[in-house]
Structures are given as structure tokens and as C-alpha cells.
Short mmCIF file of C-alpha atoms in Angstrom, two decimals:
data_model
loop_
_atom_site.label_atom_id
_atom_site.label_comp_id
_atom_site.label_asym_id
_atom_site.label_seq_id
_atom_site.Cartn_x
_atom_site.Cartn_y
_atom_site.Cartn_z
CA MET A 1 -14.90 -46.12 -48.65
CA GLU A 2 -18.15 -45.72 -46.67
CA PRO A 3 -19.53 -49.17 -47.64
CA ALA A 4 -16.26 -50.75 -46.46
CA VAL A 5 -16.47 -48.99 -43.07
CA SER A 6 -20.13 -49.98 -42.71
CA LEU A 7 -19.23 -53.56 -43.55
CA ALA A 8 -16.47 -53.59 -40.90
CA VAL A 9 -18.85 -52.26 -38.22
CA CYS A 10 -21.48 -54.84 -39.18
CA ALA A 11 -18.84 -57.59 -39.01
CA LEU A 12 -17.94 -56.60 -35.43
CA LEU A 13 -21.59 -56.59 -34.38
CA PHE A 14 -22.03 -59.95 -36.07
CA LEU A 15 -19.13 -61.45 -34.11
CA LEU A 16 -20.73 -60.29 -30.86
CA TRP A 17 -24.03 -61.83 -31.94
CA VAL A 18 -22.32 -65.12 -32.79
CA ARG A 19 -20.73 -65.15 -29.35
CA VAL A 20 -24.18 -64.87 -27.76
CA LYS A 21 -26.19 -67.16 -30.07
CA GLY A 22 -23.56 -69.69 -31.15
CA LEU A 23 -22.08 -70.18 -34.61
CA GLU A 24 -24.24 -73.15 -35.61
CA PHE A 25 -27.48 -71.27 -34.84
CA VAL A 26 -26.41 -68.33 -36.98
CA LEU A 27 -25.20 -70.49 -39.90
CA ILE A 28 -28.53 -72.33 -40.01
CA HIS A 29 -31.12 -69.65 -39.22
CA GLN A 30 -29.45 -66.43 -40.41
CA ARG A 31 -27.03 -67.64 -43.01
CA TRP A 32 -27.33 -64.52 -45.15
CA VAL A 33 -25.59 -62.50 -42.45
CA PHE A 34 -22.54 -64.77 -42.48
CA VAL A 35 -22.54 -64.90 -46.29
CA CYS A 36 -22.78 -61.11 -46.74
CA LEU A 37 -20.22 -60.18 -44.09
CA PHE A 38 -17.62 -62.87 -44.68
CA LEU A 39 -18.13 -65.11 -47.72
CA LEU A 40 -18.79 -62.34 -50.23
CA PRO A 41 -15.58 -60.40 -49.42
CA LEU A 42 -13.61 -63.65 -49.24
CA SER A 43 -15.01 -64.78 -52.60
CA LEU A 44 -14.00 -61.46 -54.15
CA ILE A 45 -10.43 -61.86 -52.85
CA PHE A 46 -10.27 -65.38 -54.28
CA ASP A 47 -11.51 -64.15 -57.67
CA ILE A 48 -9.00 -61.28 -57.82
CA TYR A 49 -6.11 -63.56 -56.86
CA TYR A 50 -6.93 -66.23 -59.45
CA TYR A 51 -7.62 -63.66 -62.19
CA VAL A 52 -4.28 -61.89 -61.62
CA ARG A 53 -2.44 -65.21 -61.36
CA ALA A 54 -3.95 -66.52 -64.63
CA TRP A 55 -3.16 -63.24 -66.43
CA VAL A 56 0.47 -63.22 -65.26
CA VAL A 57 1.03 -66.90 -66.07
CA PHE A 58 -0.39 -66.50 -69.59
CA LYS A 59 1.57 -63.29 -70.29
CA LEU A 60 4.84 -64.87 -69.12
CA SER A 61 4.06 -68.11 -71.02
CA SER A 62 5.35 -70.03 -68.01
CA ALA A 63 2.59 -72.67 -67.98
CA PRO A 64 3.80 -74.62 -71.06
CA ARG A 65 7.34 -74.76 -69.63
CA LEU A 66 6.17 -76.01 -66.25
CA HIS A 67 3.46 -78.38 -67.51
CA GLY A 68 5.80 -81.25 -68.39
CA GLN A 69 7.45 -81.17 -64.96
CA ARG A 70 4.08 -81.13 -63.20
CA VAL A 71 2.90 -84.15 -65.19
CA ARG A 72 6.11 -86.02 -64.34
CA ASP A 73 5.49 -85.23 -60.67
CA ILE A 74 2.02 -86.81 -60.93
CA GLN A 75 3.55 -89.89 -62.58
CA LYS A 76 6.09 -90.08 -59.75
CA GLN A 77 3.32 -89.99 -57.11
CA VAL A 78 1.43 -92.80 -58.86
CA ARG A 79 4.53 -94.97 -59.15
CA GLU A 80 5.36 -94.43 -55.49
CA TRP A 81 1.81 -95.52 -54.60
CA LYS A 82 2.35 -98.65 -56.67
CA GLU A 83 5.74 -99.37 -55.07
CA GLN A 84 4.17 -99.04 -51.63
CA GLY A 85 1.77 -101.88 -52.41
CA SER A 86 -1.28 -100.16 -53.89
CA LYS A 87 -3.01 -100.46 -50.53
CA THR A 88 -5.87 -98.03 -51.18
CA PHE A 89 -7.59 -96.48 -54.16
CA MET A 90 -6.23 -93.24 -55.59
CA CYS A 91 -8.05 -89.93 -56.10
CA THR A 92 -7.04 -86.33 -56.79
CA GLY A 93 -5.79 -84.37 -53.80
CA ARG A 94 -8.10 -81.45 -54.48
CA PRO A 95 -10.29 -80.91 -51.37
CA GLY A 96 -13.90 -81.97 -51.85
CA TRP A 97 -15.23 -78.56 -50.81
CA LEU A 98 -13.50 -76.92 -53.78
CA THR A 99 -15.72 -78.71 -56.32
CA VAL A 100 -18.89 -77.08 -57.66
CA SER A 101 -20.86 -80.27 -56.94
CA LEU A 102 -22.92 -80.06 -53.76
CA ARG A 103 -22.16 -83.71 -53.03
CA VAL A 104 -19.77 -84.33 -50.15
CA GLY A 105 -17.65 -87.42 -50.82
CA LYS A 106 -15.84 -88.98 -47.87
CA TYR A 107 -13.46 -91.02 -50.01
CA LYS A 108 -10.84 -88.23 -49.93
CA LYS A 109 -10.09 -89.22 -46.32
CA THR A 110 -9.48 -92.90 -47.08
CA HIS A 111 -7.94 -92.85 -50.57
CA LYS A 112 -4.39 -91.99 -51.60
CA ASN A 113 -4.48 -88.30 -52.57
CA ILE A 114 -2.50 -87.50 -55.72
CA MET A 115 -1.70 -83.78 -55.79
CA ILE A 116 -2.53 -82.25 -59.18
CA ASN A 117 -1.58 -78.58 -59.53
CA LEU A 118 -2.71 -78.01 -63.12
CA MET A 119 -4.76 -74.81 -63.52
CA ASP A 120 -3.45 -72.97 -66.57
CA ILE A 121 -4.26 -72.39 -70.23
CA LEU A 122 -1.33 -73.87 -72.15
CA GLU A 123 -1.87 -72.80 -75.75
CA VAL A 124 -4.33 -71.12 -78.10
CA ASP A 125 -3.86 -72.25 -81.71
CA THR A 126 -6.15 -70.14 -83.91
CA LYS A 127 -4.98 -71.89 -87.10
CA LYS A 128 -6.04 -75.31 -85.87
CA GLN A 129 -8.87 -73.69 -83.88
CA ILE A 130 -7.83 -75.49 -80.70
CA VAL A 131 -7.18 -74.40 -77.12
CA ARG A 132 -5.06 -76.70 -74.94
CA VAL A 133 -5.74 -76.42 -71.23
CA GLU A 134 -5.00 -78.07 -67.91
CA PRO A 135 -7.89 -79.73 -66.03
CA LEU A 136 -8.37 -77.09 -63.29
CA VAL A 137 -8.83 -74.23 -65.76
CA THR A 138 -12.23 -72.62 -65.11
CA MET A 139 -14.85 -71.36 -67.52
CA GLY A 140 -14.25 -67.87 -66.13
CA GLN A 141 -10.58 -68.11 -67.16
CA VAL A 142 -11.51 -69.43 -70.60
CA THR A 143 -14.02 -66.70 -71.44
CA ALA A 144 -11.80 -63.92 -70.09
CA LEU A 145 -8.95 -64.97 -72.38
CA LEU A 146 -10.73 -66.23 -75.50
CA THR A 147 -13.29 -63.44 -75.86
CA SER A 148 -10.50 -60.87 -75.50
CA ILE A 149 -8.83 -62.26 -78.64
CA GLY A 150 -12.03 -62.87 -80.63
CA TRP A 151 -12.60 -66.59 -79.97
CA THR A 152 -14.87 -68.74 -77.85
CA LEU A 153 -15.77 -72.35 -77.06
CA PRO A 154 -18.70 -73.79 -79.03
CA VAL A 155 -20.15 -75.00 -75.70
CA LEU A 156 -19.31 -72.82 -72.72
CA PRO A 157 -21.11 -74.00 -69.55
CA GLU A 158 -22.59 -71.32 -67.38
CA LEU A 159 -20.93 -70.95 -63.98
CA ASP A 160 -17.51 -69.26 -63.74
CA ASP A 161 -16.00 -71.84 -61.37
CA LEU A 162 -16.77 -74.95 -63.44
CA THR A 163 -13.49 -76.61 -64.43
CA VAL A 164 -12.51 -78.31 -67.67
CA GLY A 165 -11.69 -81.49 -65.75
CA GLY A 166 -15.09 -81.55 -64.07
CA LEU A 167 -16.88 -80.91 -67.36
CA ILE A 168 -15.02 -83.78 -69.05
CA MET A 169 -15.01 -86.33 -66.24
CA GLY A 170 -18.58 -85.32 -65.44
CA THR A 171 -20.38 -83.40 -68.14
CA GLY A 172 -21.27 -79.88 -69.24
CA ILE A 173 -23.99 -78.24 -71.29
CA GLU A 174 -24.99 -74.80 -72.55
CA SER A 175 -27.68 -73.23 -74.71
CA SER A 176 -25.54 -73.88 -77.82
CA SER A 177 -25.57 -77.64 -77.19
CA HIS A 178 -28.43 -78.20 -79.65
CA LYS A 179 -25.79 -77.50 -82.33
CA TYR A 180 -22.60 -78.89 -80.79
CA GLY A 181 -23.62 -81.48 -78.19
CA LEU A 182 -22.28 -81.76 -74.63
CA PHE A 183 -18.92 -80.37 -73.52
CA GLN A 184 -17.25 -83.72 -74.24
CA HIS A 185 -18.31 -83.46 -77.89
CA ILE A 186 -16.19 -80.34 -78.51
CA CYS A 187 -13.06 -81.98 -77.05
CA THR A 188 -10.57 -83.36 -79.57
CA ALA A 189 -7.91 -84.93 -77.31
CA TYR A 190 -7.31 -85.94 -73.70
CA GLU A 191 -3.98 -86.51 -71.96
CA LEU A 192 -3.98 -88.81 -68.94
CA VAL A 193 -1.72 -90.46 -66.39
CA LEU A 194 -2.89 -94.06 -66.00
CA ALA A 195 -2.95 -96.44 -63.03
CA ASP A 196 0.60 -97.67 -63.72
CA GLY A 197 2.00 -94.13 -63.94
CA SER A 198 2.29 -94.12 -67.72
CA PHE A 199 1.25 -91.14 -69.85
CA VAL A 200 -1.21 -91.53 -72.72
CA ARG A 201 -2.84 -89.22 -75.27
CA CYS A 202 -6.15 -90.23 -76.77
CA THR A 203 -8.18 -88.85 -79.67
CA PRO A 204 -11.03 -90.20 -81.85
CA SER A 205 -8.36 -91.93 -83.99
CA GLU A 206 -5.63 -92.67 -81.40
CA ASN A 207 -6.52 -94.81 -78.35
CA SER A 208 -10.11 -94.15 -79.35
CA ASP A 209 -11.62 -96.57 -76.81
CA LEU A 210 -10.17 -94.53 -73.97
CA PHE A 211 -11.17 -91.25 -75.63
CA TYR A 212 -14.84 -92.26 -75.67
CA ALA A 213 -14.78 -93.87 -72.21
CA VAL A 214 -13.29 -90.91 -70.31
CA PRO A 215 -16.39 -88.61 -70.30
CA TRP A 216 -18.70 -89.27 -67.31
CA SER A 217 -16.09 -91.61 -65.75
CA CYS A 218 -15.45 -89.22 -62.80
CA GLY A 219 -11.71 -89.86 -62.70
CA THR A 220 -11.96 -93.65 -62.41
CA LEU A 221 -9.89 -94.48 -65.51
CA GLY A 222 -6.91 -92.19 -64.90
CA PHE A 223 -5.84 -88.66 -64.01
CA LEU A 224 -6.63 -86.04 -66.65
CA VAL A 225 -3.62 -83.73 -67.12
CA ALA A 226 -4.59 -81.78 -70.27
CA ALA A 227 -7.31 -81.48 -72.90
CA GLU A 228 -7.59 -80.00 -76.37
CA ILE A 229 -10.88 -78.25 -77.11
CA ARG A 230 -12.31 -76.75 -80.28
CA ILE A 231 -12.70 -72.98 -80.50
CA ILE A 232 -14.76 -70.90 -82.92
CA PRO A 233 -14.71 -67.19 -83.87
CA ALA A 234 -16.66 -65.03 -81.44
CA LYS A 235 -18.74 -61.94 -82.01
CA LYS A 236 -19.40 -59.03 -79.68
CA TYR A 237 -23.04 -59.58 -78.81
CA VAL A 238 -25.84 -62.09 -78.60
CA LYS A 239 -29.05 -60.90 -80.24
CA LEU A 240 -31.53 -62.50 -77.85
CA ARG A 241 -35.26 -62.86 -78.42
CA PHE A 242 -37.64 -63.48 -75.51
CA GLU A 243 -41.01 -65.09 -76.16
CA PRO A 244 -43.48 -65.92 -73.36
CA VAL A 245 -45.48 -69.08 -74.05
CA ARG A 246 -48.47 -70.48 -72.15
CA GLY A 247 -49.81 -74.02 -72.12
CA LEU A 248 -47.45 -76.99 -71.67
CA GLU A 249 -48.04 -78.47 -75.11
CA ALA A 250 -47.42 -75.10 -76.76
CA ILE A 251 -44.25 -74.68 -74.67
CA CYS A 252 -42.91 -78.11 -75.65
CA ASP A 253 -43.78 -77.61 -79.31
CA LYS A 254 -42.18 -74.15 -79.49
CA PHE A 255 -39.07 -75.30 -77.61
CA ALA A 256 -38.60 -78.37 -79.85
CA ARG A 257 -39.03 -76.35 -83.05
CA GLU A 258 -36.57 -73.65 -82.03
CA SER A 259 -34.05 -76.32 -80.96
CA GLN A 260 -34.07 -77.78 -84.46
CA ARG A 261 -33.52 -74.49 -86.29
CA PRO A 262 -29.86 -74.32 -87.38
CA GLU A 263 -29.91 -70.52 -87.55
CA ASN A 264 -30.33 -70.34 -83.75
CA HIS A 265 -26.93 -70.23 -82.05
CA PHE A 266 -28.52 -70.41 -78.59
CA VAL A 267 -31.80 -71.89 -77.33
CA GLU A 268 -32.96 -71.87 -73.71
CA GLY A 269 -36.23 -72.09 -71.80
CA LEU A 270 -37.20 -71.01 -68.29
CA LEU A 271 -40.34 -72.72 -67.00
CA TYR A 272 -41.98 -70.67 -64.23
CA SER A 273 -44.93 -73.01 -63.67
CA LEU A 274 -46.41 -76.09 -65.28
CA ASP A 275 -47.88 -74.03 -68.12
CA GLU A 276 -45.88 -70.77 -68.20
CA ALA A 277 -42.46 -70.31 -69.77
CA VAL A 278 -40.21 -67.92 -71.63
CA ILE A 279 -38.36 -69.38 -74.63
CA MET A 280 -35.16 -67.56 -75.61
CA THR A 281 -33.31 -67.82 -78.91
CA GLY A 282 -30.10 -66.03 -79.78
CA VAL A 283 -27.56 -65.45 -82.52
CA MET A 284 -24.07 -63.97 -82.27
CA THR A 285 -23.63 -60.61 -83.97
CA ASP A 286 -21.15 -57.74 -84.15
CA GLU A 287 -23.85 -55.10 -84.57
CA ALA A 288 -26.25 -53.89 -81.88
CA GLU A 289 -29.07 -51.36 -81.63
CA PRO A 290 -27.88 -49.00 -78.84
CA SER A 291 -31.39 -48.62 -77.43
CA LYS A 292 -31.68 -52.39 -76.96
CA LEU A 293 -28.22 -53.05 -75.50
CA ASN A 294 -28.41 -54.78 -72.09
CA SER A 295 -25.20 -55.45 -70.13
CA ILE A 296 -27.02 -58.01 -67.99
CA GLY A 297 -23.82 -59.17 -66.28
CA SER A 298 -23.16 -55.78 -64.64
CA TYR A 299 -23.31 -55.98 -60.85
CA TYR A 300 -26.20 -53.52 -60.52
CA LYS A 301 -28.43 -55.26 -63.06
CA PRO A 302 -31.40 -57.47 -62.03
CA TRP A 303 -30.76 -61.19 -61.80
CA PHE A 304 -31.28 -62.74 -65.21
CA PHE A 305 -34.11 -65.13 -64.31
CA LYS A 306 -36.02 -62.25 -62.69
CA HIS A 307 -35.41 -60.07 -65.73
CA VAL A 308 -36.75 -62.83 -68.00
CA GLU A 309 -39.81 -63.26 -65.78
CA ASN A 310 -40.81 -59.66 -66.50
CA TYR A 311 -41.52 -60.64 -70.11
CA LEU A 312 -43.87 -63.34 -68.85
CA LYS A 313 -45.66 -60.93 -66.51
CA ALA A 314 -46.02 -58.36 -69.29
CA ASN A 315 -47.14 -61.12 -71.68
CA GLU A 316 -45.10 -59.68 -74.52
CA GLY A 317 -41.92 -60.67 -76.32
CA GLY A 318 -38.74 -58.67 -76.56
CA LEU A 319 -35.37 -58.29 -78.24
CA GLU A 320 -32.08 -57.40 -76.55
CA TYR A 321 -28.40 -57.27 -77.45
CA ILE A 322 -26.26 -58.75 -74.68
CA PRO A 323 -22.43 -58.62 -74.63
CA LEU A 324 -21.17 -62.14 -75.35
CA ARG A 325 -19.38 -62.75 -72.05
CA HIS A 326 -22.34 -61.35 -70.12
CA TYR A 327 -24.57 -63.81 -71.95
CA TYR A 328 -22.34 -66.79 -71.22
CA HIS A 329 -22.42 -66.03 -67.49
CA ARG A 330 -25.98 -64.69 -67.30
CA HIS A 331 -26.95 -67.06 -64.47
CA THR A 332 -23.68 -66.77 -62.56
CA ARG A 333 -24.51 -63.83 -60.26
CA SER A 334 -27.62 -65.54 -58.90
CA ILE A 335 -26.22 -69.12 -59.22
CA PHE A 336 -29.24 -69.68 -61.47
CA TRP A 337 -31.86 -68.93 -58.75
CA GLU A 338 -30.18 -70.60 -55.78
CA LEU A 339 -28.90 -67.34 -54.28
CA GLN A 340 -32.44 -66.16 -53.49
CA ASP A 341 -32.63 -68.88 -50.82
CA ILE A 342 -29.32 -67.75 -49.30
CA ILE A 343 -29.68 -63.95 -49.63
CA PRO A 344 -33.47 -63.37 -49.89
CA PHE A 345 -33.03 -59.65 -50.69
CA GLY A 346 -30.12 -60.21 -53.11
CA ASN A 347 -32.05 -58.88 -56.11
CA ASN A 348 -33.15 -55.73 -54.29
CA PRO A 349 -31.83 -52.68 -56.20
CA ILE A 350 -30.26 -51.19 -53.06
CA PHE A 351 -28.34 -54.39 -52.30
CA ARG A 352 -27.27 -54.74 -55.93
CA TYR A 353 -25.88 -51.19 -56.11
CA LEU A 354 -24.08 -51.36 -52.74
CA PHE A 355 -22.83 -54.95 -52.65
CA GLY A 356 -23.66 -56.55 -56.02
CA TRP A 357 -20.03 -56.20 -57.13
CA MET A 358 -19.10 -58.94 -54.61
CA VAL A 359 -21.80 -61.39 -55.75
CA PRO A 360 -21.90 -64.37 -56.02
CA PRO A 361 -20.31 -66.13 -53.07
CA LYS A 362 -18.15 -69.01 -54.22
CA ILE A 363 -20.02 -72.34 -54.10
CA SER A 364 -16.89 -73.95 -52.65
CA LEU A 365 -16.92 -71.54 -49.68
CA LEU A 366 -20.64 -72.13 -49.16
CA LYS A 367 -19.90 -75.86 -48.95
CA LEU A 368 -16.93 -75.38 -46.66
CA THR A 369 -18.93 -73.38 -44.12
CA GLN A 370 -22.31 -75.10 -44.23
CA GLY A 371 -21.64 -77.61 -41.42
CA GLU A 372 -23.10 -81.08 -40.99
CA THR A 373 -26.50 -79.94 -39.68
CA LEU A 374 -27.11 -77.57 -42.58
CA ARG A 375 -25.82 -80.14 -45.07
CA LYS A 376 -28.41 -82.67 -43.85
CA LEU A 377 -31.16 -80.05 -44.01
CA TYR A 378 -30.21 -79.25 -47.60
CA GLU A 379 -30.10 -82.93 -48.46
CA GLN A 380 -33.62 -83.51 -47.16
CA HIS A 381 -35.30 -80.23 -48.14
CA HIS A 382 -33.46 -79.02 -51.22
CA VAL A 383 -33.11 -80.33 -54.77
CA VAL A 384 -30.25 -79.75 -57.21
CA GLN A 385 -30.69 -82.08 -60.18
CA ASP A 386 -30.17 -82.14 -63.94
CA MET A 387 -31.97 -84.91 -65.81
CA LEU A 388 -31.34 -85.48 -69.52
CA VAL A 389 -34.29 -86.91 -71.43
CA PRO A 390 -35.21 -87.26 -75.12
CA MET A 391 -36.93 -84.15 -76.48
CA LYS A 392 -39.92 -86.27 -77.51
CA CYS A 393 -40.53 -87.01 -73.80
CA LEU A 394 -40.36 -83.38 -72.60
CA SER A 395 -44.05 -82.95 -71.80
CA GLN A 396 -44.19 -86.22 -69.88
CA ALA A 397 -40.97 -85.33 -68.07
CA VAL A 398 -42.21 -81.88 -66.98
CA HIS A 399 -45.39 -83.46 -65.57
CA THR A 400 -43.23 -85.95 -63.66
CA PHE A 401 -41.01 -83.19 -62.24
CA HIS A 402 -44.13 -81.21 -61.28
CA ASN A 403 -45.74 -84.15 -59.48
CA ASP A 404 -42.62 -85.57 -57.81
CA ILE A 405 -40.75 -82.45 -56.63
CA HIS A 406 -42.63 -79.28 -57.76
CA VAL A 407 -39.62 -76.97 -58.05
CA TYR A 408 -39.76 -73.77 -60.12
CA PRO A 409 -38.22 -72.19 -62.12
CA ILE A 410 -37.06 -75.14 -64.21
CA TRP A 411 -34.19 -74.73 -66.67
CA LEU A 412 -34.65 -76.23 -70.15
CA CYS A 413 -31.59 -76.64 -72.34
CA PRO A 414 -31.62 -78.68 -75.58
CA PHE A 415 -28.68 -80.73 -76.81
CA ILE A 416 -27.87 -83.13 -79.60
CA LEU A 417 -26.59 -86.51 -78.39
CA PRO A 418 -24.41 -88.24 -81.03
CA SER A 419 -24.38 -92.00 -81.40
CA GLN A 420 -20.87 -92.68 -80.08
CA PRO A 421 -19.37 -95.32 -77.79
CA GLY A 422 -19.20 -94.58 -74.08
CA LEU A 423 -21.35 -94.34 -70.98
CA VAL A 424 -23.94 -92.02 -72.57
CA HIS A 425 -25.47 -92.37 -76.04
CA PRO A 426 -28.93 -92.57 -77.66
CA LYS A 427 -30.87 -95.80 -77.73
CA GLY A 428 -30.67 -96.07 -81.53
CA ASP A 429 -27.83 -95.78 -84.01
CA GLU A 430 -28.46 -92.14 -84.89
CA ALA A 431 -27.97 -88.84 -83.07
CA GLU A 432 -31.02 -87.73 -81.10
CA LEU A 433 -32.21 -84.41 -79.70
CA TYR A 434 -32.35 -84.41 -75.89
CA VAL A 435 -33.18 -81.77 -73.29
CA ASP A 436 -31.57 -81.05 -69.93
CA ILE A 437 -34.22 -80.39 -67.28
CA GLY A 438 -32.59 -78.54 -64.39
CA ALA A 439 -34.41 -78.30 -61.05
CA TYR A 440 -32.75 -76.24 -58.33
CA GLY A 441 -34.51 -75.20 -55.14
CA GLU A 442 -36.87 -76.18 -52.36
CA PRO A 443 -39.51 -78.78 -53.35
CA ARG A 444 -43.11 -77.61 -52.89
CA VAL A 445 -44.67 -81.05 -53.14
CA LYS A 446 -46.44 -82.22 -49.98
CA HIS A 447 -44.60 -84.74 -47.78
CA PHE A 448 -41.38 -84.50 -49.80
CA GLU A 449 -38.89 -87.18 -48.81
CA ALA A 450 -35.61 -86.91 -50.67
CA ARG A 451 -34.78 -90.58 -51.18
CA SER A 452 -38.21 -91.85 -52.23
CA CYS A 453 -39.05 -88.83 -54.42
CA MET A 454 -35.68 -88.86 -56.19
CA ARG A 455 -35.81 -92.63 -56.75
CA GLN A 456 -39.19 -92.16 -58.38
CA LEU A 457 -37.78 -89.46 -60.64
CA GLU A 458 -34.72 -91.59 -61.48
CA LYS A 459 -37.02 -94.49 -62.38
CA PHE A 460 -38.86 -92.31 -64.89
CA VAL A 461 -35.61 -91.08 -66.44
CA ARG A 462 -34.40 -94.66 -66.91
CA SER A 463 -37.73 -95.64 -68.49
CA VAL A 464 -37.32 -93.08 -71.30
CA HIS A 465 -33.60 -93.85 -71.83
CA GLY A 466 -32.51 -90.67 -70.13
CA PHE A 467 -29.52 -89.89 -67.92
CA GLN A 468 -28.85 -88.20 -64.61
CA MET A 469 -25.94 -85.77 -64.28
CA LEU A 470 -23.50 -87.29 -61.82
CA TYR A 471 -22.61 -84.14 -59.87
CA ALA A 472 -25.90 -84.46 -57.97
CA ASP A 473 -27.16 -86.87 -55.33
CA CYS A 474 -27.93 -90.24 -56.94
CA TYR A 475 -30.08 -92.81 -55.13
CA MET A 476 -29.98 -95.69 -57.63
CA SER A 477 -28.86 -99.22 -56.83
CA ARG A 478 -25.87 -100.58 -58.74
CA GLU A 479 -28.14 -102.54 -61.07
CA GLU A 480 -30.32 -99.49 -61.75
CA PHE A 481 -27.25 -97.34 -62.37
CA TRP A 482 -25.88 -99.68 -65.03
CA GLU A 483 -29.35 -99.91 -66.57
CA MET A 484 -29.19 -96.14 -67.11
CA PHE A 485 -25.55 -96.01 -68.33
CA ASP A 486 -23.81 -98.27 -70.86
CA GLY A 487 -20.87 -99.73 -68.94
CA SER A 488 -19.63 -102.18 -71.60
CA LEU A 489 -16.69 -100.11 -72.87
CA TYR A 490 -15.99 -98.63 -69.44
CA HIS A 491 -15.65 -102.02 -67.67
CA ARG A 492 -13.56 -103.43 -70.50
CA LEU A 493 -11.10 -100.56 -70.22
CA ARG A 494 -10.93 -100.73 -66.42
CA GLU A 495 -9.84 -104.34 -66.69
CA ARG A 496 -7.37 -103.68 -69.51
CA LEU A 497 -5.79 -100.66 -67.80
CA GLY A 498 -5.60 -102.21 -64.33
CA CYS A 499 -8.02 -99.76 -62.76
CA GLN A 500 -9.79 -102.19 -60.40
CA ASP A 501 -7.11 -101.83 -57.72
CA ALA A 502 -6.30 -98.19 -58.51
CA PHE A 503 -9.64 -96.36 -58.72
CA PRO A 504 -13.14 -97.04 -57.38
CA GLU A 505 -15.88 -97.82 -59.88
CA VAL A 506 -17.81 -94.70 -60.86
CA TYR A 507 -20.93 -96.00 -59.07
CA ASP A 508 -19.03 -96.43 -55.80
CA LYS A 509 -17.69 -92.89 -56.11
CA ILE A 510 -20.90 -90.98 -56.71
CA CYS A 511 -24.00 -92.93 -55.61
CA LYS A 512 -25.38 -92.47 -52.10
CA ALA A 513 -26.07 -96.17 -51.72
CA ALA A 514 -22.36 -96.94 -52.14
CA ARG A 515 -20.56 -93.78 -51.04
CA HIS A 516 -18.15 -94.10 -48.16
#
């Protein structure tokens, strides 16, 4: 009770301070105060509401009964748009601030908003090893349900608030992707409402062109209304090994070797400088040594990336048993390492014990309250990028990241990229091992200028037949964009399905040079 009273008193003092200083000053220069006093409690309320709602809906089995009606309502909205003359492009009616992407698209204000209220798990079929879900189902919902009944997704991307729709229409990756590929590669069927209001189901054998074109299309081929995703048996723990490695060539060699070992269920690297990293490998297990059990997801525990760094500082490896769901969301509490820039003392033991149970603030609420001034500051002085490059180019890529933006830590996550049709595939005819290089934070390179530095980085990624995740700011021209991505199938389907007058091209939706 005492922390709640203290928080209320602090909130009153904060309001007085805001009255004197002005809200914009506080949001820019002392943002942690606003986040701690308002966004953390509000985020907790949101989480409780959505958790209870999802639990009740699943227990009552009401989602499958209502799903058909909701899809028909979407079809009705699309047909009404068509009857009214198709005057503007269509997009989902979900507010832009609710997405996990930091990009702020203005198209929601000019396009026809189609309301899509689809946020439930529809069915878990353990015989077929399939879960059928609606597009706004989050990874937090999925893990809460599946792990409780002994199942999991082969690829379960990190942050709780990532949605199935975003991971399909964009992309998703996790430390198991060296075995299973990207999130799209564990999906077995998509259900969509097309530009004419018709409903279609696509699989690798039924409407296969559409099935392979949907991933990375960012909702520009139709509205996703359901997806079927593979599930696999889960175990209680992840037996995780930590190994500090020094020297870039040794890091790249160790990371590549571990990524090719089939016995590793999980492979991940955290690069703390150009030549210092910790490589982690894990396997699922039902047995754990009690003395090595680490519930890293508990609110009072150190942030995961700081915990991992201790192995580097001690220059010795280690072994821990982490509960499966804690492992899946190991970077959630600190939003990888982004939260240290928002709440500088967030990893302090006192803060963790008193207020860690409210962490993290929801990314959507951070976006909603950042304001135009802060947004521009972030855009110019902050980097959030994931670049996917062939594993053979890792050393060259890390040097390029170091020289162009100099952001640490860097996240390294391997994945196998199958040779399949669509916007993203290897250069050759065979599957190839790639690595996701994630850079999140404030660049330390001298004279950083967002546009020129990012264009330089994008140029390198194109030169090695790599890809840029489309949730982030993209500075490429249209020609450069279609040099990076294979648009042959995508453009053919847009013409066949009548998408040119219904949805913007993916480039016009996500690239800064075209965004409106």
C-alpha cells in the first residue's frame, strides 16, 4: 500500500511541476518522470485488462462463434468502400500509435479506415499441431496459453506486444530461427479479405502465389483475418550456456558454428563492442539443477542484457536453467536495452524491487505521448534497425555498423532463409544461413546524420543481398527498394487482385521518401 501512496503523492507534485515548466519541456528533458508516474501504471492496467479478456474469451469459446460475423463485417466495409467509388486507398482502422513500430505513418488520416476487431485465439489443434489465431493476437497471449498446455511456437518473437498480423505482414525472428526460419516460415495458412470484398484462404498448395506474396507486404494485398501456425511440444526450461568471446573473427566463427549445430534449439549473440561478445546456446529440457535455476523474467531480476554482460566482465562462461516463458520474453522488461535511455536507473535494484512489477511501459503509449518535437529528436539521434545479411558477410557487416552508426550492444540472431517465392529469398536456389543484426540506441559515431548514415548502411545491405526489416525508418529510393526486394510475384498479384486502386504499394506505405 505504501508504494501506491508514495506514487500518488509524487504524481501530485509532478502535476504542479508540469504546470510551472510546461508539458513539452518535461516530456523532452525529464521523460522518465512522466513514464514512471503515468505510463507504467497505465501500461499495467492495459496488460491486466487484455489478459483477463483473453482468458475469459478462450474459456467461454466465444471467439470461434463470433469470428465469422466479424469477417463478414470487414467484407461489408470493403464492399461499401467499393460502392462509394473507391475514392481513396484502404488501410486497417487500428491507430498508428498502437503498433510496435516506431514509424509514424500519416496515411491513416487520408485512407479509408477498415475497422478490424480480431484479437483472439480461435483454436488449438494438438493432433494437427496447429494454432489458428486472429491477426491482433499478441505473442504474450500466445505464450500464456500455449505454454500452460505444454505447447509452443517454433519461432516466438521476443516482445509481448508483437502481433501475429504484424509478424506476417512484416516479419518476425527469434533465436530458434536458425532451425525454423522467420515467423512466416512456420505459418501454414492465411485467410484474407481481398480488395473486392471476397474471402480467400491460401496455403502452400492452395492459392500458393498469394501465400508466398503475403509476408512482408505490409497489408497491401488484402486484410489478414486469420492465420494457422505450427506448434511444437514445449518443455519447462531452457538450458542456456553463456560463452564470452573476444576478437571479431573468433566471434563470427563461433557464432556461425553454433548456428549450424542442429542440437542447439536456440542461438543468440550480444555484441558489446567491436571485439567483445557473449554467445548463448540453449536447449529445451524438463530437468533443471536447482542451484542453477534463474527466473530471469521476475520483476526484481536484473535486465537480461546486463546479466549477460556480467559473464563478459568476469571472462568466464556459465550455465543456467531458465523457465521457458521467461526465456522467450527475456528482453521484454528492458525492451532489449532501449529502456535504459528512458529510465536511466531502471536496472537499479531498489527501482526493480519497488516498481519493477510495472515494467515495461507499453511501446504504443510511449509513441502516443512522445509529441512531435521528441519524435524528431528520436528520428535524428536514435537508431532502431534490424538488417538481415548472409552469415558469410557477418564480419564485414559488423565493421560497417561500427563505422556508420557505432551503436552497442548489437543483437545477433541467426536464421535459415529458404529458397521460396516472395519478396525475400536467397540469391541462389538453395536455403542460406542469414543473421539479423539489430541496432537499437543512440549512435556514437561523430557527426551522425540519420538520412546519410542510414542510406550508407542500406547500400551495404543491398550489396550483399541482404534485407532491411520494414518496421524501421527506410531511406531508400523506389529503385533501390526494389533492388533489395524481389517484387516480381508481388506486382503480378497486385494487378491480378485489383490492388492498385485499393491499397498503396508497400514502398509508398513504409519508405520515408514516399510516405505521406
